[in-house]
PDB file of C-alpha atoms in Angstrom:
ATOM      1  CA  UNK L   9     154.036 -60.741  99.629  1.00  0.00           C
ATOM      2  CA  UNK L  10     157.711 -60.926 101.820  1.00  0.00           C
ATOM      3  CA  UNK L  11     158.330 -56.993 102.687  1.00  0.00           C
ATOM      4  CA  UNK L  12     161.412 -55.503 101.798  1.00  0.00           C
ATOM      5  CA  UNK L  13     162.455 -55.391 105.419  1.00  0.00           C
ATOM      6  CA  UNK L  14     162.170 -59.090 105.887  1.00  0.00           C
ATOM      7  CA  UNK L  15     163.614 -60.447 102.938  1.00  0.00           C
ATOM      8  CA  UNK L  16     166.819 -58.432 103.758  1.00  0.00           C
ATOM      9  CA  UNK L  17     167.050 -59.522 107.253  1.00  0.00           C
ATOM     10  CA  UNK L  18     167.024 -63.269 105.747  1.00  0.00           C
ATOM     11  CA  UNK L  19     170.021 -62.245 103.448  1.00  0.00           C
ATOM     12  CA  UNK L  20     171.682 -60.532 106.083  1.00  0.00           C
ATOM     13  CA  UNK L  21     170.734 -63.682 108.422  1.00  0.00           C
ATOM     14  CA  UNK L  22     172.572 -65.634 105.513  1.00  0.00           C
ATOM     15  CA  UNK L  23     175.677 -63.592 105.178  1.00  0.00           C
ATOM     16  CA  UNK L  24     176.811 -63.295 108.663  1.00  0.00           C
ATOM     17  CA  UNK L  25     176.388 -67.505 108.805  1.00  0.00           C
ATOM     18  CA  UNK L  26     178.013 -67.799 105.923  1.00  0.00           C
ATOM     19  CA  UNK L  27     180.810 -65.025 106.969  1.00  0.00           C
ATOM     20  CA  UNK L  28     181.086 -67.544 109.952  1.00  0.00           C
ATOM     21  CA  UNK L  29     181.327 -70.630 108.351  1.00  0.00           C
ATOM     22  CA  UNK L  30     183.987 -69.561 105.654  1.00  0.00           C
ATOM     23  CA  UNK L  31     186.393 -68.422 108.649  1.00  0.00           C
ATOM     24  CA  UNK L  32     185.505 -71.538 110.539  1.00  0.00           C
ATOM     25  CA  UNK L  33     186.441 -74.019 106.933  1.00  0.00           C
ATOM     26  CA  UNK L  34     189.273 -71.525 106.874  1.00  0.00           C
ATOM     27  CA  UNK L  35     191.045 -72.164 109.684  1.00  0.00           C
ATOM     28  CA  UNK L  36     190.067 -75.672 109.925  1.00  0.00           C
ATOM     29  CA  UNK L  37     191.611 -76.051 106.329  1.00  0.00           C
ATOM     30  CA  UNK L  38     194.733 -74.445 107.456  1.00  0.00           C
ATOM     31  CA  UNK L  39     195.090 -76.820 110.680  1.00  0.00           C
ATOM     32  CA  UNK L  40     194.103 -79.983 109.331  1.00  0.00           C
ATOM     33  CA  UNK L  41     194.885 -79.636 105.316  1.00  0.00           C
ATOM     34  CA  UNK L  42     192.023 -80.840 103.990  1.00  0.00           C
ATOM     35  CA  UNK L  43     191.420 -79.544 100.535  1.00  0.00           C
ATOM     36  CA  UNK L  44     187.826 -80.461 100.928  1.00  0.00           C
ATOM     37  CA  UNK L  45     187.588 -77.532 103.338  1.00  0.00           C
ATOM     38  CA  UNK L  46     189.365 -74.998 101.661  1.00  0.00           C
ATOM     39  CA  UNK L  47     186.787 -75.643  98.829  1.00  0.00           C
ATOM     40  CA  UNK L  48     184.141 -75.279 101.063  1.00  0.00           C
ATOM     41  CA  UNK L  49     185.912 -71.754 102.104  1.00  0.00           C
ATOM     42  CA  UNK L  50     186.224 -70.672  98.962  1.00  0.00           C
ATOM     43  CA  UNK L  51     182.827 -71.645  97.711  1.00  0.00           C
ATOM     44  CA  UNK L  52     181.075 -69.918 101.022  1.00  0.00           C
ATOM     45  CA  UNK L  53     183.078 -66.922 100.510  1.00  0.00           C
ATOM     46  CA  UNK L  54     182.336 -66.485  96.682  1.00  0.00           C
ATOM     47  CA  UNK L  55     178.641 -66.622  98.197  1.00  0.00           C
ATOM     48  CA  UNK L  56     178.920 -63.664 100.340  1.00  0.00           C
ATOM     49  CA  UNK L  57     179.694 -61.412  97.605  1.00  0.00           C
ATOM     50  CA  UNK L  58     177.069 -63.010  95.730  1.00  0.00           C
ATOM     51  CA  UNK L  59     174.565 -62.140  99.237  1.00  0.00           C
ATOM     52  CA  UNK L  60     175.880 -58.619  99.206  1.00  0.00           C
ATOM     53  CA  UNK L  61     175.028 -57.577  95.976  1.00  0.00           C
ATOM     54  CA  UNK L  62     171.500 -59.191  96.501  1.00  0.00           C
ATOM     55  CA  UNK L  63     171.086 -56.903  99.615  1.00  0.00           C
ATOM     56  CA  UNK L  64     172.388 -53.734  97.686  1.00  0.00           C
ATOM     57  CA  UNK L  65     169.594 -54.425  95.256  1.00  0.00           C
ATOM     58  CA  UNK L  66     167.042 -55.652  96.962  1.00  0.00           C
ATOM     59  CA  UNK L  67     165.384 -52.442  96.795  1.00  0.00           C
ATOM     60  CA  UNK L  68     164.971 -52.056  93.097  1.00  0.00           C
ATOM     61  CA  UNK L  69     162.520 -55.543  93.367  1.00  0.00           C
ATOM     62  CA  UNK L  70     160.179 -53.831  95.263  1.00  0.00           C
ATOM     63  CA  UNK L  71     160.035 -51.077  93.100  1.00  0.00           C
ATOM     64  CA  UNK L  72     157.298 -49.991  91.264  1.00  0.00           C
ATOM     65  CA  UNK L  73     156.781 -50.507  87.727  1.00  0.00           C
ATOM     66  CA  UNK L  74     157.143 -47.207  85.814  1.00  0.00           C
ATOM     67  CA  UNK L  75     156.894 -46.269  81.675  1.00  0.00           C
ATOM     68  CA  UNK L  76     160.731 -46.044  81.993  1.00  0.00           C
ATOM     69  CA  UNK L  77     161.090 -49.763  83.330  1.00  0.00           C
ATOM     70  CA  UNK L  78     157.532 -51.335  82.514  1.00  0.00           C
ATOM     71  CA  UNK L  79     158.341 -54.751  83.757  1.00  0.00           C
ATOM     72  CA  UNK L  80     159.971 -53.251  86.846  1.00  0.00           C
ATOM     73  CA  UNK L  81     163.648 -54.895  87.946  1.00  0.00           C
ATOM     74  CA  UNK L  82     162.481 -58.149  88.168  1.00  0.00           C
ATOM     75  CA  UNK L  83     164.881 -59.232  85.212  1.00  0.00           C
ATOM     76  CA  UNK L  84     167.402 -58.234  86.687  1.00  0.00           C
ATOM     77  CA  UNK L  85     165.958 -60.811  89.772  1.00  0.00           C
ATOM     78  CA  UNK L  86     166.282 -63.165  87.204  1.00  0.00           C
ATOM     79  CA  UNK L  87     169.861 -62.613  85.779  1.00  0.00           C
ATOM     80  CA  UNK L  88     171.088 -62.526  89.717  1.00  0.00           C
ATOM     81  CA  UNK L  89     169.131 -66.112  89.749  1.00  0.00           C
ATOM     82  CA  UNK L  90     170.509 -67.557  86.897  1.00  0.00           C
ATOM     83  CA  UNK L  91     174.515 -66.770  88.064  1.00  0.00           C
ATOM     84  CA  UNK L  92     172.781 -68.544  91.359  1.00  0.00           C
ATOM     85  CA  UNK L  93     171.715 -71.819  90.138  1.00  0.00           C
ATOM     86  CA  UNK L  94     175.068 -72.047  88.017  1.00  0.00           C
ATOM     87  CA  UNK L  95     177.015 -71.682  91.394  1.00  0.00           C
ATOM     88  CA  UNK L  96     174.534 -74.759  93.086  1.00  0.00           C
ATOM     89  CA  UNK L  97     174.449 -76.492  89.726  1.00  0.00           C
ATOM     90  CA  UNK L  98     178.308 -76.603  89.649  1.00  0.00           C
ATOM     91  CA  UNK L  99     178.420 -77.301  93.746  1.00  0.00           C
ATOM     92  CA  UNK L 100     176.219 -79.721  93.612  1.00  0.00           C
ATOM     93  CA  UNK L 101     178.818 -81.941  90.847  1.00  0.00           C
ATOM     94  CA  UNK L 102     181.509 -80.729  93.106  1.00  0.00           C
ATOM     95  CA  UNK L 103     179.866 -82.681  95.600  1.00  0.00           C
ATOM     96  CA  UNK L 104     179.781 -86.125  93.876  1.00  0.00           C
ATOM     97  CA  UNK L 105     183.501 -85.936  92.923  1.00  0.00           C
ATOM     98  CA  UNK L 106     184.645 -84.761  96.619  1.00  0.00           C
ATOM     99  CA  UNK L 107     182.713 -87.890  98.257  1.00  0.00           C
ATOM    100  CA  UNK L 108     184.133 -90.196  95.524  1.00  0.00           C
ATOM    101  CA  UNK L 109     187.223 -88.937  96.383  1.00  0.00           C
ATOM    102  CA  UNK L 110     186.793 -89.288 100.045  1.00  0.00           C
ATOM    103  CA  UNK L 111     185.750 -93.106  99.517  1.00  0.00           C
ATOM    104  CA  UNK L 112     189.204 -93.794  97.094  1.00  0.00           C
ATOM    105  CA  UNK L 113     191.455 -91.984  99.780  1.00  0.00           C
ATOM    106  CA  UNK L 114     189.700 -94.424 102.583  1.00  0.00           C
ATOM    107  CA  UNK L 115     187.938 -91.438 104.464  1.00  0.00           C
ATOM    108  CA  UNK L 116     189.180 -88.874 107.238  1.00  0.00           C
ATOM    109  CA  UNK L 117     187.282 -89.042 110.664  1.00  0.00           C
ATOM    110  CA  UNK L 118     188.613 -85.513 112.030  1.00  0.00           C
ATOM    111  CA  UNK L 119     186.700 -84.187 108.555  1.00  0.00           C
ATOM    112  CA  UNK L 120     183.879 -86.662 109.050  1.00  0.00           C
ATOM    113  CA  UNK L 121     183.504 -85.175 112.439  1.00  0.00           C
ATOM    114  CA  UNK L 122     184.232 -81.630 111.141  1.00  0.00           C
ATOM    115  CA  UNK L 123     181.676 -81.852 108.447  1.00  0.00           C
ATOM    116  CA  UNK L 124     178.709 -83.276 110.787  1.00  0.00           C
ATOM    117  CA  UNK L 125     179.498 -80.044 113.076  1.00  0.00           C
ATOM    118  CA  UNK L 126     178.708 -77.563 109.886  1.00  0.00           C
ATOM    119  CA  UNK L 127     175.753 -80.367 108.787  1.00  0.00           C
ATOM    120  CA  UNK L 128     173.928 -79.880 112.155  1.00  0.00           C
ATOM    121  CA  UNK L 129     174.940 -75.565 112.125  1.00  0.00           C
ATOM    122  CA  UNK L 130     173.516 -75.486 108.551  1.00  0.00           C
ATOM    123  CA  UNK L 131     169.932 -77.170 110.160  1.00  0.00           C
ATOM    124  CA  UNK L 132     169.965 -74.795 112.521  1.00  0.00           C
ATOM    125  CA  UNK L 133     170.253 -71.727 110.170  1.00  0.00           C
ATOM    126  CA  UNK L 134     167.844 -73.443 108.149  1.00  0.00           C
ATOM    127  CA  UNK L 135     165.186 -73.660 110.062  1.00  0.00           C
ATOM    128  CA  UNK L 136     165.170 -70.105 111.415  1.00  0.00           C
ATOM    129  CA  UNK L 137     165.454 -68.709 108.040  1.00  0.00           C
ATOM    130  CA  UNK L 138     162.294 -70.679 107.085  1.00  0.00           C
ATOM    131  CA  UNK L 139     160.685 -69.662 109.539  1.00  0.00           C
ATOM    132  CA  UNK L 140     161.228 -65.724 109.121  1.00  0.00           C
ATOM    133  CA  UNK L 141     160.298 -66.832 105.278  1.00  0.00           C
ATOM    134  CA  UNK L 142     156.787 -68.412 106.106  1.00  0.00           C
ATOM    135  CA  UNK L 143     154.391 -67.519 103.178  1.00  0.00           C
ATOM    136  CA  UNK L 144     156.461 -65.289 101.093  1.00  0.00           C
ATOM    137  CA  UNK L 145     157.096 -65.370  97.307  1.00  0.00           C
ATOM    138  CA  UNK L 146     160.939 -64.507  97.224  1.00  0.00           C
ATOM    139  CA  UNK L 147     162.724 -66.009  94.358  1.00  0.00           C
ATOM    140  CA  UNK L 148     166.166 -64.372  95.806  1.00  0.00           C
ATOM    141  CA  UNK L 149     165.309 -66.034  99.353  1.00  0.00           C
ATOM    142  CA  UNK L 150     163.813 -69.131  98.102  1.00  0.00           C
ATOM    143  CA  UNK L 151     167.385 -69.751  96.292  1.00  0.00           C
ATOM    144  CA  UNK L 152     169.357 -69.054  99.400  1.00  0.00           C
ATOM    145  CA  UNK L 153     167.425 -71.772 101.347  1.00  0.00           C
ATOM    146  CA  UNK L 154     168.359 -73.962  98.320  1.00  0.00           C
ATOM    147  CA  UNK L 155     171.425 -73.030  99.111  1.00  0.00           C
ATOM    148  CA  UNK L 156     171.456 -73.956 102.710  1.00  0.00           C
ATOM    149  CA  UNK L 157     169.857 -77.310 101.864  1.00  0.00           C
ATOM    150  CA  UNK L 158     172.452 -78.161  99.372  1.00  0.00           C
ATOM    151  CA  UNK L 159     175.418 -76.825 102.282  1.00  0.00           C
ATOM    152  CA  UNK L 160     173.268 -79.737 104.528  1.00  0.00           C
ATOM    153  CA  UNK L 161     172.962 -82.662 102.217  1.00  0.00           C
ATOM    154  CA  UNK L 162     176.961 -81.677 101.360  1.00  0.00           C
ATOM    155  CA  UNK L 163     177.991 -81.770 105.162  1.00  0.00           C
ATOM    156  CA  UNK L 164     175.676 -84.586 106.070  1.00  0.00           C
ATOM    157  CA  UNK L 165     176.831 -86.783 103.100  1.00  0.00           C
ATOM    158  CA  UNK L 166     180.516 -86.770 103.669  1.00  0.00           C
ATOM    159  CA  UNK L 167     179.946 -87.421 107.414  1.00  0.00           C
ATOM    160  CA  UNK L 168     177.193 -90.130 107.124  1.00  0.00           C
ATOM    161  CA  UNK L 169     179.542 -91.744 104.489  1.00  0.00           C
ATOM    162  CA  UNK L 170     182.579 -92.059 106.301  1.00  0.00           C
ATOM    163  CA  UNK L 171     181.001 -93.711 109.463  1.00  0.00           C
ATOM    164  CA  UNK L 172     178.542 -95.527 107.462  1.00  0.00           C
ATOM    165  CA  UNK L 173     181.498 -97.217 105.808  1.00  0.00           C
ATOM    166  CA  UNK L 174     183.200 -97.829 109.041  1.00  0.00           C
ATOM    167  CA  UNK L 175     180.583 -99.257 110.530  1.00  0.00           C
ATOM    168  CA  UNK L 176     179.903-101.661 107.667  1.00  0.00           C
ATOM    169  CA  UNK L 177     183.119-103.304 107.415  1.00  0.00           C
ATOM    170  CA  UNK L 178     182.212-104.832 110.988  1.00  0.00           C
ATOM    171  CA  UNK L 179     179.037-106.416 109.806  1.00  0.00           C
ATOM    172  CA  UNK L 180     178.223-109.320 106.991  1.00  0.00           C
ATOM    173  CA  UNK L 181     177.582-106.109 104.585  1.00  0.00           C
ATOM    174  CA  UNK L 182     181.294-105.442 104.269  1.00  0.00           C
ATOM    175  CA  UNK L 183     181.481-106.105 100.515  1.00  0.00           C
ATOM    176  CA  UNK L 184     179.285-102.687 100.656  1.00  0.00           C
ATOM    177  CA  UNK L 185     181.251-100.610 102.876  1.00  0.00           C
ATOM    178  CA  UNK L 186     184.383 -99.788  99.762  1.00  0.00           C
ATOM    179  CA  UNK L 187     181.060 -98.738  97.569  1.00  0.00           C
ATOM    180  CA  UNK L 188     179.226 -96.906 100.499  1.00  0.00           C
ATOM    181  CA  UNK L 189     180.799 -93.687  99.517  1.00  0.00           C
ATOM    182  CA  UNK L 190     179.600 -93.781  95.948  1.00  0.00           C
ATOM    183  CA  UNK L 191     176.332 -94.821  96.803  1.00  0.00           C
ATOM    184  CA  UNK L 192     176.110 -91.464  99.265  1.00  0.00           C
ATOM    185  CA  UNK L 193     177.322 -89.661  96.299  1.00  0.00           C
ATOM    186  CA  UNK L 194     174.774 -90.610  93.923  1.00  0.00           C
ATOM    187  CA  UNK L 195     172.047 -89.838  95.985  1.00  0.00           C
ATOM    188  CA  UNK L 196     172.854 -86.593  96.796  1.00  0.00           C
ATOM    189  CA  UNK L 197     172.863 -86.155  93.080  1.00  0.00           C
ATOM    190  CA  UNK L 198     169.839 -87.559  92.925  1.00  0.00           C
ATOM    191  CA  UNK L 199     168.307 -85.056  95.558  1.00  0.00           C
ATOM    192  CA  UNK L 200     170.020 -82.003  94.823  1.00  0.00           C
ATOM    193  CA  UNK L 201     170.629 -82.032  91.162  1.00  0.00           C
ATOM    194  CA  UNK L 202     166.998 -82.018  89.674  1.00  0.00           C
ATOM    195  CA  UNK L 203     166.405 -78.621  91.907  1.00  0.00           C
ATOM    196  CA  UNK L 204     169.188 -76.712  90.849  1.00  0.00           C
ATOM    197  CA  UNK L 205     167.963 -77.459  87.500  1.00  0.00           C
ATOM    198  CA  UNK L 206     164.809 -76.948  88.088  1.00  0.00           C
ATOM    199  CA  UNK L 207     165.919 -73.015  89.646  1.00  0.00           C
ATOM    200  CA  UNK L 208     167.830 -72.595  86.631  1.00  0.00           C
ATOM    201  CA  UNK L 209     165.678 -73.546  84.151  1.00  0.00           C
ATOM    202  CA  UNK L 210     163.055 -71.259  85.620  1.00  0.00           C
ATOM    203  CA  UNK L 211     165.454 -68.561  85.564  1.00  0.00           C
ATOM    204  CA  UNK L 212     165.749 -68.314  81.878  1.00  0.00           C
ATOM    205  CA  UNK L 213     162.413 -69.011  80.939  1.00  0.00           C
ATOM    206  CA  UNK L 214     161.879 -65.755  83.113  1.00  0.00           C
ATOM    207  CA  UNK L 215     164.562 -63.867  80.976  1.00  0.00           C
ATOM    208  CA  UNK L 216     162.758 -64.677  78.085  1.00  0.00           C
ATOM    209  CA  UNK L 217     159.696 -63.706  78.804  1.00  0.00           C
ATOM    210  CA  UNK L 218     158.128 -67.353  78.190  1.00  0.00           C
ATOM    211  CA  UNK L 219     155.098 -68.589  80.235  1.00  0.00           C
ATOM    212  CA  UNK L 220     154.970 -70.347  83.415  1.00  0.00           C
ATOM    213  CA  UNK L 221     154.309 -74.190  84.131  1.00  0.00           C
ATOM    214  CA  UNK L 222     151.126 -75.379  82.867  1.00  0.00           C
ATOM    215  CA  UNK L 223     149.612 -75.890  86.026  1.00  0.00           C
ATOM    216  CA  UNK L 224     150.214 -72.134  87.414  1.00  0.00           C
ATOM    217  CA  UNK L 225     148.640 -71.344  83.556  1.00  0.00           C
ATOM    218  CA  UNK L 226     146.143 -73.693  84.133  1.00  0.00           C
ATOM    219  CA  UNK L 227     145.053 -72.210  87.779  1.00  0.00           C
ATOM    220  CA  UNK L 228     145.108 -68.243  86.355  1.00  0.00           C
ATOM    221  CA  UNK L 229     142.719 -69.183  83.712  1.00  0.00           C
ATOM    222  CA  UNK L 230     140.377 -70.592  86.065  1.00  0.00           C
ATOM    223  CA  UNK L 231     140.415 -67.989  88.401  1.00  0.00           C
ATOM    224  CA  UNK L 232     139.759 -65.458  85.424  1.00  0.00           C
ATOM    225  CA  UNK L 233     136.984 -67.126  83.374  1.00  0.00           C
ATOM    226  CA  UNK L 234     135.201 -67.734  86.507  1.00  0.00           C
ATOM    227  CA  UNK L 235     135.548 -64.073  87.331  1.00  0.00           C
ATOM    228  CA  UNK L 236     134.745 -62.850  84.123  1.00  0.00           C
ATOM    229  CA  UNK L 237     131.447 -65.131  83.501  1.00  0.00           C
ATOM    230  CA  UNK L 238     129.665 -62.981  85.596  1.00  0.00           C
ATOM    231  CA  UNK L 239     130.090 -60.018  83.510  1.00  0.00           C
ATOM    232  CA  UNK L 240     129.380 -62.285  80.392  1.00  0.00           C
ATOM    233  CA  UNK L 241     132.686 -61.665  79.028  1.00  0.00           C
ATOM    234  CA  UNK L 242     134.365 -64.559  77.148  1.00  0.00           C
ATOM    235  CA  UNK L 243     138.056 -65.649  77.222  1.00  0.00           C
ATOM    236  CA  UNK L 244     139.984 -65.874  74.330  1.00  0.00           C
ATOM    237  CA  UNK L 245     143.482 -65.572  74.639  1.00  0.00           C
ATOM    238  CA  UNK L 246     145.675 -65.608  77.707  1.00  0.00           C
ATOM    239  CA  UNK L 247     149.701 -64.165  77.440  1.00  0.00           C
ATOM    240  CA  UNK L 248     150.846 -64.811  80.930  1.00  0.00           C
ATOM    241  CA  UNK L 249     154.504 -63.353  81.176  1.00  0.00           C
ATOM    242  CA  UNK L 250     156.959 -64.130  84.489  1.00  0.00           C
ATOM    243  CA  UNK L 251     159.396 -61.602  85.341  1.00  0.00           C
ATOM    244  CA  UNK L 252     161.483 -63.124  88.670  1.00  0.00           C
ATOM    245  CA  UNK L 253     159.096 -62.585  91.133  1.00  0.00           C
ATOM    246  CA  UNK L 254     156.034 -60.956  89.328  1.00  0.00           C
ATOM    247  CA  UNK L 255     153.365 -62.342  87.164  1.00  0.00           C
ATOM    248  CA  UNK L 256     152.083 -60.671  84.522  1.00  0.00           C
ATOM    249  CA  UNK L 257     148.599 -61.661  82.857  1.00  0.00           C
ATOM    250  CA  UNK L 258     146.417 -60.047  79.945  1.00  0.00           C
ATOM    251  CA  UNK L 259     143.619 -61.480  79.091  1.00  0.00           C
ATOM    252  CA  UNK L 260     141.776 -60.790  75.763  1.00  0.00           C
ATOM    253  CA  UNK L 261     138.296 -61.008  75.611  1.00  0.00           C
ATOM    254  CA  UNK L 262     134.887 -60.753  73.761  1.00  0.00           C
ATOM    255  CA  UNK L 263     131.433 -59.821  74.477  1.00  0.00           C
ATOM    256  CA  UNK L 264     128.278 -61.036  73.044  1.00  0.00           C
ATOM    257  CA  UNK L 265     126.928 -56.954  72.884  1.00  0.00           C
ATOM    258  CA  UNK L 266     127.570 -54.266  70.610  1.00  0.00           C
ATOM    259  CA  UNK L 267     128.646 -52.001  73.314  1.00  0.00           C
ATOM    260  CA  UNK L 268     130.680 -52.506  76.378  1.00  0.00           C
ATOM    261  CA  UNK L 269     130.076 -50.264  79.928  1.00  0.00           C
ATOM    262  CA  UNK L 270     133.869 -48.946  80.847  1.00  0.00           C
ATOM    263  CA  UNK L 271     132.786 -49.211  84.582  1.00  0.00           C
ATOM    264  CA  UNK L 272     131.692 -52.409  84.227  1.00  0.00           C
ATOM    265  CA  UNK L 273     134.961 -53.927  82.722  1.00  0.00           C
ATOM    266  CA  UNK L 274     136.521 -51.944  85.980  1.00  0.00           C
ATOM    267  CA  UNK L 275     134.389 -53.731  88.364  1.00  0.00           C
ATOM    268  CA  UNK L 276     135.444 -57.030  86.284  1.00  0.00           C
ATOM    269  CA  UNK L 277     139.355 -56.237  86.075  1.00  0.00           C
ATOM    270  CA  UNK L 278     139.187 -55.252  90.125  1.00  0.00           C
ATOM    271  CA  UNK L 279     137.679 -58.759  90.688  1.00  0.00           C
ATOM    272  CA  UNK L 280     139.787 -60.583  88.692  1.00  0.00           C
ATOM    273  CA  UNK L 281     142.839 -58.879  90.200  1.00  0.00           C
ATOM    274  CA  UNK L 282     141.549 -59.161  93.759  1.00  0.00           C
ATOM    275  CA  UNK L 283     141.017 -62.807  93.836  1.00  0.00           C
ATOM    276  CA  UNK L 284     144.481 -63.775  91.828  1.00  0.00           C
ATOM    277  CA  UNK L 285     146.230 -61.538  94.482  1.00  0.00           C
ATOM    278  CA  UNK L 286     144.289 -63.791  97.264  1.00  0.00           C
ATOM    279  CA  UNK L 287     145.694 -66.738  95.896  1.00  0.00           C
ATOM    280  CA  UNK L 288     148.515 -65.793  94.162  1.00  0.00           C
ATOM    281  CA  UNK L 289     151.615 -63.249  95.241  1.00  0.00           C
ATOM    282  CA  UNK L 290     152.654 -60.408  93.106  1.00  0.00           C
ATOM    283  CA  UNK L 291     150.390 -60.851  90.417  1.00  0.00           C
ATOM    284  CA  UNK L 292     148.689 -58.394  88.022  1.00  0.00           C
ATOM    285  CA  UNK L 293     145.957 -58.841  86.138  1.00  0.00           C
ATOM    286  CA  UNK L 294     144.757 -56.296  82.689  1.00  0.00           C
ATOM    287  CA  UNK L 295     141.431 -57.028  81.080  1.00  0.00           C
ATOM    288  CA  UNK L 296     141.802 -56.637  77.476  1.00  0.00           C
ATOM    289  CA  UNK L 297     138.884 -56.338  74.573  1.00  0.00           C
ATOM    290  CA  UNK L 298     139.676 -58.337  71.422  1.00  0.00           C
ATOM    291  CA  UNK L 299     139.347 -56.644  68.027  1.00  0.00           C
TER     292      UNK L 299
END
């Protein structure tokens, strides 16, 4: 599980490069008049309020649950989430029609060049906040690094299609080069569109309460039944609930016996819970007996 302390020295990690890289689209906006780069500025800065709220309430996710909030804060993970992939969802189009555009207008080296600057930057930040991130179960820092890959394949994409083009038109592929742009466009689509969906999505099955992906279902179930044999208690009915970053999983049971031992269904729900929490982050498991 990511500690509190790391996860918001990722997001501050993320604002202060992002801080950086607005000013730097800013003033390279204002000195070379590219509209793509005042988007770009606008976008990044609309991000760091977005990053400052997350690090004003990153505290309440690793809050307990309590009788007053049973299910914690983690919706309100999930709300912050959905605004999130909206942002990256509508980015992501913005990226498509800004390429296009590049390719009708015939391309601008200086923003070519500009762009491949940021491209290589964003790698850079990247990496190291990947690295801070290894084996953590963030939902809020997972969708920043979305983020950051979605700022690459942007930068990368206008660059790679302006000298891509270029250099076509001097080889027997010209017919290509006036399409090049396009083609650079769909495929960043085609790379970046499915996961901002796929965040999104996620995001309000959260709010809703409504299971996870049958494969996570499929591996919780296993883990429990196996768990659970050995105190000859039988399975039958699982409500596995989401909440942002949690999981939340009853299971209701039977037993073959007339009577059942309270401190042996303890011993069962501390095994059950101890090897979900070895394979799975933020996870809790309740034992329940069926009527």
């Amino acid at each position: 599980m990511i500690s509190e302390r790391k996860e918001k020295t990722i997001l501050r990690l993320s604002f202060v490069a992002g801080l950086a890289f607005a000013l730097v689209e800013l003033i390279f906006a204002i000195y070379s008049h590219s509209q793509s780069a005042l988007t770009d500025a606008v976008y990044d800065a609309s991000e760091l309020v977005f990053i400052a709220l997350l690090l004003f309430l990153t505290p309440l996710f690793h809050k307990p649950v309590s009788e007053k909030h049973p299910y914690g804060y983690f919706q309100l993970e999930s709300i912050f989430l959905i605004v999130k992939g909206v942002m990256m969802l509508s980015v992501t189009l913005g990226v498509v029609v800004e390429v296009i555009e590049s390719a009708l207008s015939g391309g601008n080296l200086q923003v070519s060049l500009f762009q491949l600057c940021l491209g290589a930057a964003s790698v850079v930040i990247y990496i190291i906040m990947r690295r801070v991130n290894k084996n953590s179960a963030s939902p809020t820092v997972e969708a920043e690094l979305m983020g950051w890959r979605l700022d690459i394949g942007y930068s990368l994409g206008m660059s790679l299609a302006f000298f891509a083009s270029s250099f076509l038109v001097k080889t027997p592929l010209a017919f290509i080069a006036p399409y090049f742009d396009q083609i650079i466009a769909v495929l960043v689509m085609v790379f970046m569109l499915p996961e901002s969906v796929k965040m999104l999505w996620s995001s309000v099955r959260d709010i809703f309460l409504f299971s996870p992906d049958e494969e996570l279902v499929e591996q919780i179930k296993q883990i429990c039944t196996e768990s659970m044999e050995n105190y000859a208690f039988s399975p039958v009915f699982f409500d596995i609930t989401r909440t942002g970053r949690h999981l939340w999983v009853a299971v209701y049971f039977k037993v073959s016996s007339a009577t059942l031992a309270v401190k042996q269904l303890k011993k069962a729900t501390e095994e059950v819970n101890q090897k979900i929490s070895s394979q799975l982050e933020e996870c809790t498991c309740e034992l329940i007996l069926a009527p």
